[in-house]
Amino acid sequence: MEHVPCNLCGNTESGTLFTIKERLSGKDEFNIVRCGKCGLIYTNPRPSKEEIIRYYPENYEPYKFSMPKALFRGGPGVFGKTKDLIKKKLLNVHYGYFGKTPDSGIFGKLLKMLTTPLMYHFSLIFPEWKERGKALDIGCSTGEYLHWLKELGWETYGVELNEKAADWARKKAGLDVFTGALGEADFPSGYFDAATLFSTLEHLADPLAALKEIVRILKKDGTLIIEVPHLLLLEGRLFKNNWSQFEVPRHLYHFVPQTIEQMLLKAGFKTVIIRHSPHINFFTSTIQNILLKASHGKPSRLHSLLNPDKNRFLPYALSPLNFIFWAINRTGRMVVYAKP
Protein backbone atom coordinates (compact mmCIF):
# COMPACT_ATOMS: atom_id res chain seq x y z
CA MET A 1 0.00 0.00 0.00
CA GLU A 2 1.18 3.51 -0.74
CA HIS A 3 0.22 6.95 0.58
CA VAL A 4 0.00 9.56 -2.17
CA PRO A 5 -0.33 13.36 -2.21
CA CYS A 6 -3.18 15.12 -3.99
CA ASN A 7 -2.76 14.65 -7.75
CA LEU A 8 -4.22 18.09 -8.45
CA CYS A 9 -2.36 20.42 -6.06
CA GLY A 10 0.30 18.25 -4.38
CA ASN A 11 -1.07 18.82 -0.88
CA THR A 12 -0.51 15.96 1.60
CA GLU A 13 -3.22 16.91 4.11
CA SER A 14 -6.63 15.30 3.67
CA GLY A 15 -9.66 14.19 5.66
CA THR A 16 -11.40 10.81 5.42
CA LEU A 17 -14.92 10.92 3.94
CA PHE A 18 -15.68 7.19 3.77
CA THR A 19 -14.13 3.85 4.65
CA ILE A 20 -15.39 1.32 2.11
CA LYS A 21 -15.02 -2.44 1.62
CA GLU A 22 -13.74 -3.74 -1.71
CA ARG A 23 -16.84 -5.18 -3.36
CA LEU A 24 -15.57 -8.25 -5.22
CA SER A 25 -13.94 -9.92 -2.22
CA GLY A 26 -15.69 -8.04 0.57
CA LYS A 27 -12.54 -8.17 2.69
CA ASP A 28 -10.14 -5.25 2.23
CA GLU A 29 -11.14 -1.73 3.30
CA PHE A 30 -10.04 1.55 1.73
CA ASN A 31 -10.34 5.19 2.74
CA ILE A 32 -11.83 7.75 0.38
CA VAL A 33 -10.33 11.11 1.36
CA ARG A 34 -10.75 14.75 0.34
CA CYS A 35 -7.80 17.11 -0.15
CA GLY A 36 -7.83 19.86 2.48
CA LYS A 37 -6.66 22.43 -0.07
CA CYS A 38 -8.35 21.90 -3.47
CA GLY A 39 -11.10 19.40 -2.60
CA LEU A 40 -10.00 16.55 -4.89
CA ILE A 41 -11.45 13.24 -3.65
CA TYR A 42 -9.29 10.13 -3.98
CA THR A 43 -8.50 6.71 -2.52
CA ASN A 44 -5.65 6.92 0.01
CA PRO A 45 -3.70 4.86 0.91
CA ARG A 46 -4.02 2.76 -2.21
CA PRO A 47 -2.47 -0.38 -3.73
CA SER A 48 0.87 0.06 -5.48
CA LYS A 49 1.27 -0.56 -9.22
CA GLU A 50 2.20 -4.18 -8.47
CA GLU A 51 -0.59 -4.72 -5.93
CA ILE A 52 -3.47 -3.23 -7.94
CA ILE A 53 -3.39 -6.07 -10.49
CA ARG A 54 -5.04 -8.53 -8.12
CA TYR A 55 -8.10 -6.29 -7.86
CA TYR A 56 -8.76 -6.74 -11.60
CA PRO A 57 -9.74 -10.42 -11.94
CA GLU A 58 -10.01 -12.08 -15.35
CA ASN A 59 -13.81 -11.98 -15.12
CA TYR A 60 -13.81 -8.20 -14.49
CA GLU A 61 -16.93 -6.96 -16.30
CA PRO A 62 -15.34 -4.38 -18.68
CA TYR A 63 -13.20 -7.13 -20.27
CA LYS A 64 -15.83 -8.53 -22.64
CA PHE A 65 -14.13 -11.15 -24.77
CA SER A 66 -16.74 -11.28 -27.52
CA MET A 67 -17.02 -9.70 -30.93
CA PRO A 68 -18.18 -6.06 -30.69
CA LYS A 69 -21.81 -5.48 -31.55
CA ALA A 70 -22.42 -3.24 -34.54
CA LEU A 71 -23.64 0.29 -33.86
CA PHE A 72 -26.40 -0.19 -36.43
CA ARG A 73 -27.64 -3.70 -35.72
CA GLY A 74 -30.66 -3.83 -38.00
CA GLY A 75 -32.61 -6.55 -36.34
CA PRO A 76 -35.83 -8.24 -37.34
CA GLY A 77 -38.83 -6.30 -38.55
CA VAL A 78 -39.79 -2.66 -38.39
CA PHE A 79 -38.55 -2.14 -34.81
CA GLY A 80 -34.89 -2.84 -35.63
CA LYS A 81 -34.92 -0.65 -38.74
CA THR A 82 -36.68 2.19 -36.91
CA LYS A 83 -34.14 2.04 -34.09
CA ASP A 84 -31.27 2.40 -36.57
CA LEU A 85 -32.99 5.32 -38.32
CA ILE A 86 -33.42 7.10 -34.96
CA LYS A 87 -29.74 6.55 -34.14
CA LYS A 88 -28.63 7.97 -37.49
CA LYS A 89 -30.87 11.01 -37.09
CA LEU A 90 -29.51 11.64 -33.58
CA LEU A 91 -25.92 11.33 -34.81
CA ASN A 92 -26.69 13.84 -37.54
CA VAL A 93 -28.45 16.36 -35.28
CA HIS A 94 -25.85 16.25 -32.49
CA TYR A 95 -22.57 15.54 -34.30
CA GLY A 96 -22.99 16.17 -38.03
CA TYR A 97 -22.65 12.60 -39.30
CA PHE A 98 -24.09 11.37 -42.63
CA GLY A 99 -23.34 14.39 -44.74
CA LYS A 100 -25.72 17.06 -43.51
CA THR A 101 -24.49 19.90 -41.33
CA PRO A 102 -26.68 20.28 -38.20
CA ASP A 103 -28.91 23.34 -37.97
CA SER A 104 -27.12 25.92 -35.79
CA GLY A 105 -30.17 28.16 -35.44
CA ILE A 106 -32.84 28.28 -32.75
CA PHE A 107 -34.70 25.25 -34.14
CA GLY A 108 -31.50 23.20 -34.25
CA LYS A 109 -30.60 24.09 -30.68
CA LEU A 110 -34.12 23.26 -29.48
CA LEU A 111 -34.02 19.91 -31.31
CA LYS A 112 -30.67 19.08 -29.70
CA MET A 113 -31.97 19.92 -26.24
CA LEU A 114 -35.16 17.86 -26.64
CA THR A 115 -33.35 14.81 -28.03
CA THR A 116 -30.42 14.77 -25.57
CA PRO A 117 -32.02 12.22 -23.19
CA LEU A 118 -32.73 9.93 -26.16
CA MET A 119 -29.14 10.28 -27.36
CA TYR A 120 -27.84 9.17 -23.96
CA HIS A 121 -30.43 6.37 -23.85
CA PHE A 122 -28.78 4.88 -26.95
CA SER A 123 -25.28 5.65 -25.53
CA LEU A 124 -24.47 7.83 -28.54
CA ILE A 125 -21.51 9.77 -27.15
CA PHE A 126 -19.22 10.60 -30.07
CA PRO A 127 -16.89 13.34 -31.31
CA GLU A 128 -18.23 15.68 -33.97
CA TRP A 129 -17.77 14.35 -37.48
CA LYS A 130 -14.38 15.01 -39.03
CA GLU A 131 -13.58 13.83 -42.55
CA ARG A 132 -10.48 11.57 -42.50
CA GLY A 133 -10.34 12.14 -38.75
CA LYS A 134 -8.08 10.21 -36.38
CA ALA A 135 -9.53 9.10 -33.04
CA LEU A 136 -7.86 7.57 -29.98
CA ASP A 137 -9.74 5.61 -27.30
CA ILE A 138 -7.72 5.37 -24.07
CA GLY A 139 -8.61 2.37 -21.94
CA CYS A 140 -10.31 0.75 -24.93
CA SER A 141 -10.56 -2.77 -23.44
CA THR A 142 -11.47 -5.20 -26.25
CA GLY A 143 -12.43 -2.37 -28.60
CA GLU A 144 -16.22 -2.07 -28.81
CA TYR A 145 -16.19 1.74 -28.98
CA LEU A 146 -13.32 1.70 -31.51
CA HIS A 147 -15.42 -0.65 -33.62
CA TRP A 148 -18.27 1.89 -33.57
CA LEU A 149 -15.95 4.77 -34.49
CA LYS A 150 -14.60 2.73 -37.38
CA GLU A 151 -18.16 2.02 -38.50
CA LEU A 152 -18.73 5.80 -38.60
CA GLY A 153 -15.66 6.40 -40.77
CA TRP A 154 -12.89 7.27 -38.30
CA GLU A 155 -9.28 6.10 -38.48
CA THR A 156 -9.01 4.48 -35.06
CA TYR A 157 -6.32 3.80 -32.48
CA GLY A 158 -6.55 2.38 -28.97
CA VAL A 159 -4.51 2.16 -25.78
CA GLU A 160 -5.13 -0.60 -23.23
CA LEU A 161 -3.13 -1.67 -20.16
CA ASN A 162 -4.61 -5.16 -19.93
CA GLU A 163 -2.50 -7.38 -22.18
CA LYS A 164 -5.20 -9.99 -22.83
CA ALA A 165 -7.86 -7.40 -23.70
CA ALA A 166 -5.50 -5.50 -26.02
CA ASP A 167 -4.33 -8.72 -27.70
CA TRP A 168 -7.94 -9.77 -28.24
CA ALA A 169 -8.79 -6.39 -29.81
CA ARG A 170 -5.88 -6.72 -32.24
CA LYS A 171 -6.25 -10.37 -33.23
CA LYS A 172 -10.01 -10.92 -33.09
CA ALA A 173 -11.42 -7.47 -33.87
CA GLY A 174 -8.58 -6.33 -36.18
CA LEU A 175 -8.01 -3.06 -34.33
CA ASP A 176 -4.86 -0.97 -33.90
CA VAL A 177 -4.34 -1.14 -30.12
CA PHE A 178 -1.19 -0.38 -28.13
CA THR A 179 -0.58 -2.40 -24.96
CA GLY A 180 0.62 -0.22 -22.09
CA ALA A 181 0.17 3.23 -20.61
CA LEU A 182 -0.64 6.26 -22.77
CA GLY A 183 2.74 7.88 -22.15
CA GLU A 184 4.53 4.76 -23.40
CA ALA A 185 2.75 4.80 -26.78
CA ASP A 186 4.84 7.79 -27.97
CA PHE A 187 2.26 9.22 -30.35
CA PRO A 188 3.32 12.27 -32.43
CA SER A 189 2.33 15.73 -31.19
CA GLY A 190 -0.86 17.16 -32.69
CA TYR A 191 -1.80 13.82 -34.25
CA PHE A 192 -5.42 13.19 -33.19
CA ASP A 193 -8.67 14.98 -33.96
CA ALA A 194 -10.42 13.30 -31.04
CA ALA A 195 -9.54 11.35 -27.89
CA THR A 196 -11.90 9.54 -25.55
CA LEU A 197 -11.67 8.34 -21.94
CA PHE A 198 -14.73 6.29 -21.04
CA SER A 199 -14.76 4.88 -17.50
CA THR A 200 -10.97 5.18 -17.49
CA LEU A 201 -9.75 8.42 -15.88
CA GLU A 202 -10.86 7.34 -12.40
CA HIS A 203 -8.67 4.21 -12.69
CA LEU A 204 -5.43 6.02 -13.55
CA ALA A 205 -2.68 6.41 -10.95
CA ASP A 206 -1.72 9.84 -12.36
CA PRO A 207 -4.70 11.33 -14.22
CA LEU A 208 -3.14 14.80 -14.44
CA ALA A 209 -0.11 13.44 -16.32
CA ALA A 210 -2.40 11.54 -18.70
CA LEU A 211 -4.43 14.68 -19.44
CA LYS A 212 -1.25 16.66 -20.14
CA GLU A 213 -0.18 13.96 -22.61
CA ILE A 214 -3.58 14.16 -24.32
CA VAL A 215 -3.16 17.93 -24.72
CA ARG A 216 0.17 17.22 -26.47
CA ILE A 217 -1.15 14.63 -28.94
CA LEU A 218 -4.43 16.40 -29.79
CA LYS A 219 -4.65 18.84 -32.68
CA LYS A 220 -5.31 22.46 -31.73
CA ASP A 221 -8.96 22.08 -32.76
CA GLY A 222 -9.21 18.56 -31.33
CA THR A 223 -11.65 17.36 -28.69
CA LEU A 224 -11.35 15.17 -25.61
CA ILE A 225 -14.48 13.39 -24.38
CA ILE A 226 -14.49 11.94 -20.87
CA GLU A 227 -17.22 9.86 -19.28
CA VAL A 228 -16.56 9.55 -15.57
CA PRO A 229 -18.58 8.76 -12.42
CA HIS A 230 -20.05 11.80 -10.66
CA LEU A 231 -19.56 11.22 -6.94
CA LEU A 232 -22.81 12.04 -5.17
CA LEU A 233 -21.78 12.63 -1.56
CA LEU A 234 -25.27 12.73 -0.04
CA GLU A 235 -26.19 9.35 -1.52
CA GLY A 236 -22.79 7.98 -0.52
CA ARG A 237 -23.38 8.92 3.11
CA LEU A 238 -26.86 7.38 2.97
CA PHE A 239 -25.99 4.02 1.38
CA LYS A 240 -22.31 3.70 2.40
CA ASN A 241 -20.89 0.28 1.41
CA ASN A 242 -23.93 -0.49 -0.74
CA TRP A 243 -23.48 2.65 -2.87
CA SER A 244 -22.58 1.34 -6.34
CA GLN A 245 -20.24 4.23 -7.13
CA PHE A 246 -17.76 3.07 -4.49
CA GLU A 247 -15.62 0.85 -6.70
CA VAL A 248 -12.49 0.91 -4.53
CA PRO A 249 -9.62 0.38 -5.02
CA ARG A 250 -10.13 0.18 -8.79
CA HIS A 251 -11.44 3.76 -8.73
CA LEU A 252 -8.47 5.74 -7.45
CA TYR A 253 -10.16 9.12 -8.00
CA HIS A 254 -13.75 10.21 -7.35
CA PHE A 255 -14.66 13.33 -9.31
CA VAL A 256 -17.23 16.08 -8.90
CA PRO A 257 -17.76 18.79 -11.55
CA GLN A 258 -15.47 21.30 -9.82
CA THR A 259 -12.47 18.97 -9.51
CA ILE A 260 -12.67 17.48 -13.02
CA GLU A 261 -12.78 21.03 -14.44
CA GLN A 262 -9.85 22.16 -12.28
CA MET A 263 -7.76 19.19 -13.39
CA LEU A 264 -8.49 19.72 -17.09
CA LEU A 265 -7.60 23.42 -16.90
CA LYS A 266 -4.37 22.64 -15.04
CA ALA A 267 -3.47 20.06 -17.70
CA GLY A 268 -3.68 22.75 -20.38
CA PHE A 269 -7.22 22.53 -21.74
CA LYS A 270 -8.83 25.90 -22.42
CA THR A 271 -12.51 25.01 -22.83
CA VAL A 272 -14.42 22.61 -20.58
CA ILE A 273 -18.12 21.72 -20.89
CA ILE A 274 -19.70 19.35 -18.35
CA ARG A 275 -22.95 17.53 -19.00
CA HIS A 276 -24.78 14.90 -17.01
CA SER A 277 -25.79 11.56 -18.46
CA PRO A 278 -29.48 10.81 -17.73
CA HIS A 279 -28.96 7.28 -16.45
CA ILE A 280 -29.71 6.21 -12.88
CA ASN A 281 -28.22 2.71 -13.15
CA PHE A 282 -26.13 3.62 -10.11
CA PHE A 283 -29.36 3.73 -8.10
CA THR A 284 -30.72 0.38 -9.31
CA SER A 285 -27.28 -1.19 -8.79
CA THR A 286 -27.30 0.10 -5.21
CA ILE A 287 -30.67 -1.56 -4.57
CA GLN A 288 -29.26 -4.76 -6.10
CA ASN A 289 -26.33 -4.60 -3.66
CA ILE A 290 -28.74 -4.23 -0.71
CA LEU A 291 -30.86 -7.17 -1.94
CA LEU A 292 -27.79 -9.37 -2.42
CA LYS A 293 -26.60 -8.63 1.10
CA ALA A 294 -30.06 -9.37 2.52
CA SER A 295 -30.22 -12.72 0.67
CA HIS A 296 -26.64 -13.67 1.65
CA GLY A 297 -25.31 -13.38 -1.89
CA LYS A 298 -28.08 -15.32 -3.66
CA PRO A 299 -29.76 -13.27 -6.44
CA SER A 300 -33.53 -13.00 -5.99
CA ARG A 301 -36.22 -12.50 -8.65
CA LEU A 302 -36.36 -8.79 -7.80
CA HIS A 303 -32.57 -8.59 -8.16
CA SER A 304 -32.86 -9.94 -11.72
CA LEU A 305 -35.69 -7.54 -12.56
CA LEU A 306 -33.40 -4.63 -11.65
CA ASN A 307 -30.66 -5.86 -14.01
CA PRO A 308 -30.89 -3.92 -17.32
CA ASP A 309 -29.01 -6.73 -19.11
CA LYS A 310 -31.78 -9.19 -18.18
CA ASN A 311 -34.77 -6.86 -18.18
CA ARG A 312 -34.75 -4.91 -21.45
CA PHE A 313 -37.84 -2.93 -20.43
CA LEU A 314 -36.17 -1.48 -17.33
CA PRO A 315 -34.50 1.51 -19.09
CA TYR A 316 -37.86 2.51 -20.59
CA ALA A 317 -39.67 2.13 -17.27
CA LEU A 318 -37.08 4.33 -15.56
CA SER A 319 -37.07 7.03 -18.27
CA PRO A 320 -39.25 9.55 -16.34
CA LEU A 321 -37.07 9.16 -13.24
CA ASN A 322 -33.93 9.43 -15.39
CA PHE A 323 -35.21 12.73 -16.80
CA ILE A 324 -35.89 14.18 -13.32
CA PHE A 325 -32.42 13.30 -12.01
CA TRP A 326 -30.85 14.64 -15.23
CA ALA A 327 -32.76 17.93 -14.92
CA ILE A 328 -31.35 18.54 -11.41
CA ASN A 329 -27.81 17.27 -12.23
CA ARG A 330 -28.06 14.36 -9.77
CA THR A 331 -27.11 11.56 -12.15
CA GLY A 332 -24.21 9.23 -11.46
CA ARG A 333 -22.15 10.02 -14.56
CA MET A 334 -20.66 13.12 -16.14
CA VAL A 335 -19.80 13.55 -19.81
CA VAL A 336 -17.06 16.14 -20.18
CA TYR A 337 -15.95 17.84 -23.41
CA ALA A 338 -12.60 19.64 -23.40
CA LYS A 339 -10.55 21.47 -26.03
CA PRO A 340 -6.85 22.44 -25.80
Coordinates of C-alpha atoms in Angstrom, one line a residue:
M1 CA 0.0 0.0 0.0
E2 CA 1.2 3.5 -0.7
H3 CA 0.2 6.9 0.6
V4 CA 0.0 9.6 -2.2
P5 CA -0.3 13.4 -2.2
C6 CA -3.2 15.1 -4.0
N7 CA -2.8 14.6 -7.8
L8 CA -4.2 18.1 -8.4
C9 CA -2.4 20.4 -6.1
G10 CA 0.3 18.3 -4.4
N11 CA -1.1 18.8 -0.9
T12 CA -0.5 16.0 1.6
E13 CA -3.2 16.9 4.1
S14 CA -6.6 15.3 3.7
G15 CA -9.7 14.2 5.7
T16 CA -11.4 10.8 5.4
L17 CA -14.9 10.9 3.9
F18 CA -15.7 7.2 3.8
T19 CA -14.1 3.8 4.6
I20 CA -15.4 1.3 2.1
K21 CA -15.0 -2.4 1.6
E22 CA -13.7 -3.7 -1.7
R23 CA -16.8 -5.2 -3.4
L24 CA -15.6 -8.2 -5.2
S25 CA -13.9 -9.9 -2.2
G26 CA -15.7 -8.0 0.6
K27 CA -12.5 -8.2 2.7
D28 CA -10.1 -5.2 2.2
E29 CA -11.1 -1.7 3.3
F30 CA -10.0 1.5 1.7
N31 CA -10.3 5.2 2.7
I32 CA -11.8 7.8 0.4
V33 CA -10.3 11.1 1.4
R34 CA -10.8 14.8 0.3
C35 CA -7.8 17.1 -0.2
G36 CA -7.8 19.9 2.5
K37 CA -6.7 22.4 -0.1
C38 CA -8.3 21.9 -3.5
G39 CA -11.1 19.4 -2.6
L40 CA -10.0 16.5 -4.9
I41 CA -11.4 13.2 -3.6
Y42 CA -9.3 10.1 -4.0
T43 CA -8.5 6.7 -2.5
N44 CA -5.6 6.9 0.0
P45 CA -3.7 4.9 0.9
R46 CA -4.0 2.8 -2.2
P47 CA -2.5 -0.4 -3.7
S48 CA 0.9 0.1 -5.5
K49 CA 1.3 -0.6 -9.2
E50 CA 2.2 -4.2 -8.5
E51 CA -0.6 -4.7 -5.9
I52 CA -3.5 -3.2 -7.9
I53 CA -3.4 -6.1 -10.5
R54 CA -5.0 -8.5 -8.1
Y55 CA -8.1 -6.3 -7.9
Y56 CA -8.8 -6.7 -11.6
P57 CA -9.7 -10.4 -11.9
E58 CA -10.0 -12.1 -15.4
N59 CA -13.8 -12.0 -15.1
Y60 CA -13.8 -8.2 -14.5
E61 CA -16.9 -7.0 -16.3
P62 CA -15.3 -4.4 -18.7
Y63 CA -13.2 -7.1 -20.3
K64 CA -15.8 -8.5 -22.6
F65 CA -14.1 -11.1 -24.8
S66 CA -16.7 -11.3 -27.5
M67 CA -17.0 -9.7 -30.9
P68 CA -18.2 -6.1 -30.7
K69 CA -21.8 -5.5 -31.6
A70 CA -22.4 -3.2 -34.5
L71 CA -23.6 0.3 -33.9
F72 CA -26.4 -0.2 -36.4
R73 CA -27.6 -3.7 -35.7
G74 CA -30.7 -3.8 -38.0
G75 CA -32.6 -6.6 -36.3
P76 CA -35.8 -8.2 -37.3
G77 CA -38.8 -6.3 -38.6
V78 CA -39.8 -2.7 -38.4
F79 CA -38.5 -2.1 -34.8
G80 CA -34.9 -2.8 -35.6
K81 CA -34.9 -0.6 -38.7
T82 CA -36.7 2.2 -36.9
K83 CA -34.1 2.0 -34.1
D84 CA -31.3 2.4 -36.6
L85 CA -33.0 5.3 -38.3
I86 CA -33.4 7.1 -35.0
K87 CA -29.7 6.6 -34.1
K88 CA -28.6 8.0 -37.5
K89 CA -30.9 11.0 -37.1
L90 CA -29.5 11.6 -33.6
L91 CA -25.9 11.3 -34.8
N92 CA -26.7 13.8 -37.5
V93 CA -28.5 16.4 -35.3
H94 CA -25.8 16.3 -32.5
Y95 CA -22.6 15.5 -34.3
G96 CA -23.0 16.2 -38.0
Y97 CA -22.7 12.6 -39.3
F98 CA -24.1 11.4 -42.6
G99 CA -23.3 14.4 -44.7
K100 CA -25.7 17.1 -43.5
T101 CA -24.5 19.9 -41.3
P102 CA -26.7 20.3 -38.2
D103 CA -28.9 23.3 -38.0
S104 CA -27.1 25.9 -35.8
G105 CA -30.2 28.2 -35.4
I106 CA -32.8 28.3 -32.7
F107 CA -34.7 25.3 -34.1
G108 CA -31.5 23.2 -34.3
K109 CA -30.6 24.1 -30.7
L110 CA -34.1 23.3 -29.5
L111 CA -34.0 19.9 -31.3
K112 CA -30.7 19.1 -29.7
M113 CA -32.0 19.9 -26.2
L114 CA -35.2 17.9 -26.6
T115 CA -33.3 14.8 -28.0
T116 CA -30.4 14.8 -25.6
P117 CA -32.0 12.2 -23.2
L118 CA -32.7 9.9 -26.2
M119 CA -29.1 10.3 -27.4
Y120 CA -27.8 9.2 -24.0
H121 CA -30.4 6.4 -23.8
F122 CA -28.8 4.9 -26.9
S123 CA -25.3 5.6 -25.5
L124 CA -24.5 7.8 -28.5
I125 CA -21.5 9.8 -27.1
F126 CA -19.2 10.6 -30.1
P127 CA -16.9 13.3 -31.3
E128 CA -18.2 15.7 -34.0
W129 CA -17.8 14.3 -37.5
K130 CA -14.4 15.0 -39.0
E131 CA -13.6 13.8 -42.5
R132 CA -10.5 11.6 -42.5
G133 CA -10.3 12.1 -38.8
K134 CA -8.1 10.2 -36.4
A135 CA -9.5 9.1 -33.0
L136 CA -7.9 7.6 -30.0
D137 CA -9.7 5.6 -27.3
I138 CA -7.7 5.4 -24.1
G139 CA -8.6 2.4 -21.9
C140 CA -10.3 0.8 -24.9
S141 CA -10.6 -2.8 -23.4
T142 CA -11.5 -5.2 -26.2
G143 CA -12.4 -2.4 -28.6
E144 CA -16.2 -2.1 -28.8
Y145 CA -16.2 1.7 -29.0
L146 CA -13.3 1.7 -31.5
H147 CA -15.4 -0.6 -33.6
W148 CA -18.3 1.9 -33.6
L149 CA -15.9 4.8 -34.5
K150 CA -14.6 2.7 -37.4
E151 CA -18.2 2.0 -38.5
L152 CA -18.7 5.8 -38.6
G153 CA -15.7 6.4 -40.8
W154 CA -12.9 7.3 -38.3
E155 CA -9.3 6.1 -38.5
T156 CA -9.0 4.5 -35.1
Y157 CA -6.3 3.8 -32.5
G158 CA -6.6 2.4 -29.0
V159 CA -4.5 2.2 -25.8
E160 CA -5.1 -0.6 -23.2
L161 CA -3.1 -1.7 -20.2
N162 CA -4.6 -5.2 -19.9
E163 CA -2.5 -7.4 -22.2
K164 CA -5.2 -10.0 -22.8
A165 CA -7.9 -7.4 -23.7
A166 CA -5.5 -5.5 -26.0
D167 CA -4.3 -8.7 -27.7
W168 CA -7.9 -9.8 -28.2
A169 CA -8.8 -6.4 -29.8
R170 CA -5.9 -6.7 -32.2
K171 CA -6.2 -10.4 -33.2
K172 CA -10.0 -10.9 -33.1
A173 CA -11.4 -7.5 -33.9
G174 CA -8.6 -6.3 -36.2
L175 CA -8.0 -3.1 -34.3
D176 CA -4.9 -1.0 -33.9
V177 CA -4.3 -1.1 -30.1
F178 CA -1.2 -0.4 -28.1
T179 CA -0.6 -2.4 -25.0
G180 CA 0.6 -0.2 -22.1
A181 CA 0.2 3.2 -20.6
L182 CA -0.6 6.3 -22.8
G183 CA 2.7 7.9 -22.2
E184 CA 4.5 4.8 -23.4
A185 CA 2.8 4.8 -26.8
D186 CA 4.8 7.8 -28.0
F187 CA 2.3 9.2 -30.4
P188 CA 3.3 12.3 -32.4
S189 CA 2.3 15.7 -31.2
G190 CA -0.9 17.2 -32.7
Y191 CA -1.8 13.8 -34.3
F192 CA -5.4 13.2 -33.2
D193 CA -8.7 15.0 -34.0
A194 CA -10.4 13.3 -31.0
A195 CA -9.5 11.4 -27.9
T196 CA -11.9 9.5 -25.6
L197 CA -11.7 8.3 -21.9
F198 CA -14.7 6.3 -21.0
S199 CA -14.8 4.9 -17.5
T200 CA -11.0 5.2 -17.5
L201 CA -9.8 8.4 -15.9
E202 CA -10.9 7.3 -12.4
H203 CA -8.7 4.2 -12.7
L204 CA -5.4 6.0 -13.6
A205 CA -2.7 6.4 -11.0
D206 CA -1.7 9.8 -12.4
P207 CA -4.7 11.3 -14.2
L208 CA -3.1 14.8 -14.4
A209 CA -0.1 13.4 -16.3
A210 CA -2.4 11.5 -18.7
L211 CA -4.4 14.7 -19.4
K212 CA -1.2 16.7 -20.1
E213 CA -0.2 14.0 -22.6
I214 CA -3.6 14.2 -24.3
V215 CA -3.2 17.9 -24.7
R216 CA 0.2 17.2 -26.5
I217 CA -1.2 14.6 -28.9
L218 CA -4.4 16.4 -29.8
K219 CA -4.6 18.8 -32.7
K220 CA -5.3 22.5 -31.7
D221 CA -9.0 22.1 -32.8
G222 CA -9.2 18.6 -31.3
T223 CA -11.7 17.4 -28.7
L224 CA -11.3 15.2 -25.6
I225 CA -14.5 13.4 -24.4
I226 CA -14.5 11.9 -20.9
E227 CA -17.2 9.9 -19.3
V228 CA -16.6 9.6 -15.6
P229 CA -18.6 8.8 -12.4
H230 CA -20.0 11.8 -10.7
L231 CA -19.6 11.2 -6.9
L232 CA -22.8 12.0 -5.2
L233 CA -21.8 12.6 -1.6
L234 CA -25.3 12.7 0.0
E235 CA -26.2 9.3 -1.5
G236 CA -22.8 8.0 -0.5
R237 CA -23.4 8.9 3.1
L238 CA -26.9 7.4 3.0
F239 CA -26.0 4.0 1.4
K240 CA -22.3 3.7 2.4
N241 CA -20.9 0.3 1.4
N242 CA -23.9 -0.5 -0.7
W243 CA -23.5 2.6 -2.9
S244 CA -22.6 1.3 -6.3
Q245 CA -20.2 4.2 -7.1
F246 CA -17.8 3.1 -4.5
E247 CA -15.6 0.9 -6.7
V248 CA -12.5 0.9 -4.5
P249 CA -9.6 0.4 -5.0
R250 CA -10.1 0.2 -8.8
H251 CA -11.4 3.8 -8.7
L252 CA -8.5 5.7 -7.5
Y253 CA -10.2 9.1 -8.0
H254 CA -13.7 10.2 -7.4
F255 CA -14.7 13.3 -9.3
V256 CA -17.2 16.1 -8.9
P257 CA -17.8 18.8 -11.6
Q258 CA -15.5 21.3 -9.8
T259 CA -12.5 19.0 -9.5
I260 CA -12.7 17.5 -13.0
E261 CA -12.8 21.0 -14.4
Q262 CA -9.8 22.2 -12.3
M263 CA -7.8 19.2 -13.4
L264 CA -8.5 19.7 -17.1
L265 CA -7.6 23.4 -16.9
K266 CA -4.4 22.6 -15.0
A267 CA -3.5 20.1 -17.7
G268 CA -3.7 22.7 -20.4
F269 CA -7.2 22.5 -21.7
K270 CA -8.8 25.9 -22.4
T271 CA -12.5 25.0 -22.8
V272 CA -14.4 22.6 -20.6
I273 CA -18.1 21.7 -20.9
I274 CA -19.7 19.3 -18.4
R275 CA -23.0 17.5 -19.0
H276 CA -24.8 14.9 -17.0
S277 CA -25.8 11.6 -18.5
P278 CA -29.5 10.8 -17.7
H279 CA -29.0 7.3 -16.4
I280 CA -29.7 6.2 -12.9
N281 CA -28.2 2.7 -13.2
F282 CA -26.1 3.6 -10.1
F283 CA -29.4 3.7 -8.1
T284 CA -30.7 0.4 -9.3
S285 CA -27.3 -1.2 -8.8
T286 CA -27.3 0.1 -5.2
I287 CA -30.7 -1.6 -4.6
Q288 CA -29.3 -4.8 -6.1
N289 CA -26.3 -4.6 -3.7
I290 CA -28.7 -4.2 -0.7
L291 CA -30.9 -7.2 -1.9
L292 CA -27.8 -9.4 -2.4
K293 CA -26.6 -8.6 1.1
A294 CA -30.1 -9.4 2.5
S295 CA -30.2 -12.7 0.7
H296 CA -26.6 -13.7 1.7
G297 CA -25.3 -13.4 -1.9
K298 CA -28.1 -15.3 -3.7
P299 CA -29.8 -13.3 -6.4
S300 CA -33.5 -13.0 -6.0
R301 CA -36.2 -12.5 -8.6
L302 CA -36.4 -8.8 -7.8
H303 CA -32.6 -8.6 -8.2
S304 CA -32.9 -9.9 -11.7
L305 CA -35.7 -7.5 -12.6
L306 CA -33.4 -4.6 -11.7
N307 CA -30.7 -5.9 -14.0
P308 CA -30.9 -3.9 -17.3
D309 CA -29.0 -6.7 -19.1
K310 CA -31.8 -9.2 -18.2
N311 CA -34.8 -6.9 -18.2
R312 CA -34.7 -4.9 -21.4
F313 CA -37.8 -2.9 -20.4
L314 CA -36.2 -1.5 -17.3
P315 CA -34.5 1.5 -19.1
Y316 CA -37.9 2.5 -20.6
A317 CA -39.7 2.1 -17.3
L318 CA -37.1 4.3 -15.6
S319 CA -37.1 7.0 -18.3
P320 CA -39.2 9.5 -16.3
L321 CA -37.1 9.2 -13.2
N322 CA -33.9 9.4 -15.4
F323 CA -35.2 12.7 -16.8
I324 CA -35.9 14.2 -13.3
F325 CA -32.4 13.3 -12.0
W326 CA -30.9 14.6 -15.2
A327 CA -32.8 17.9 -14.9
I328 CA -31.4 18.5 -11.4
N329 CA -27.8 17.3 -12.2
R330 CA -28.1 14.4 -9.8
T331 CA -27.1 11.6 -12.2
G332 CA -24.2 9.2 -11.5
R333 CA -22.1 10.0 -14.6
M334 CA -20.7 13.1 -16.1
V335 CA -19.8 13.6 -19.8
V336 CA -17.1 16.1 -20.2
Y337 CA -16.0 17.8 -23.4
A338 CA -12.6 19.6 -23.4
K339 CA -10.5 21.5 -26.0
P340 CA -6.8 22.4 -25.8

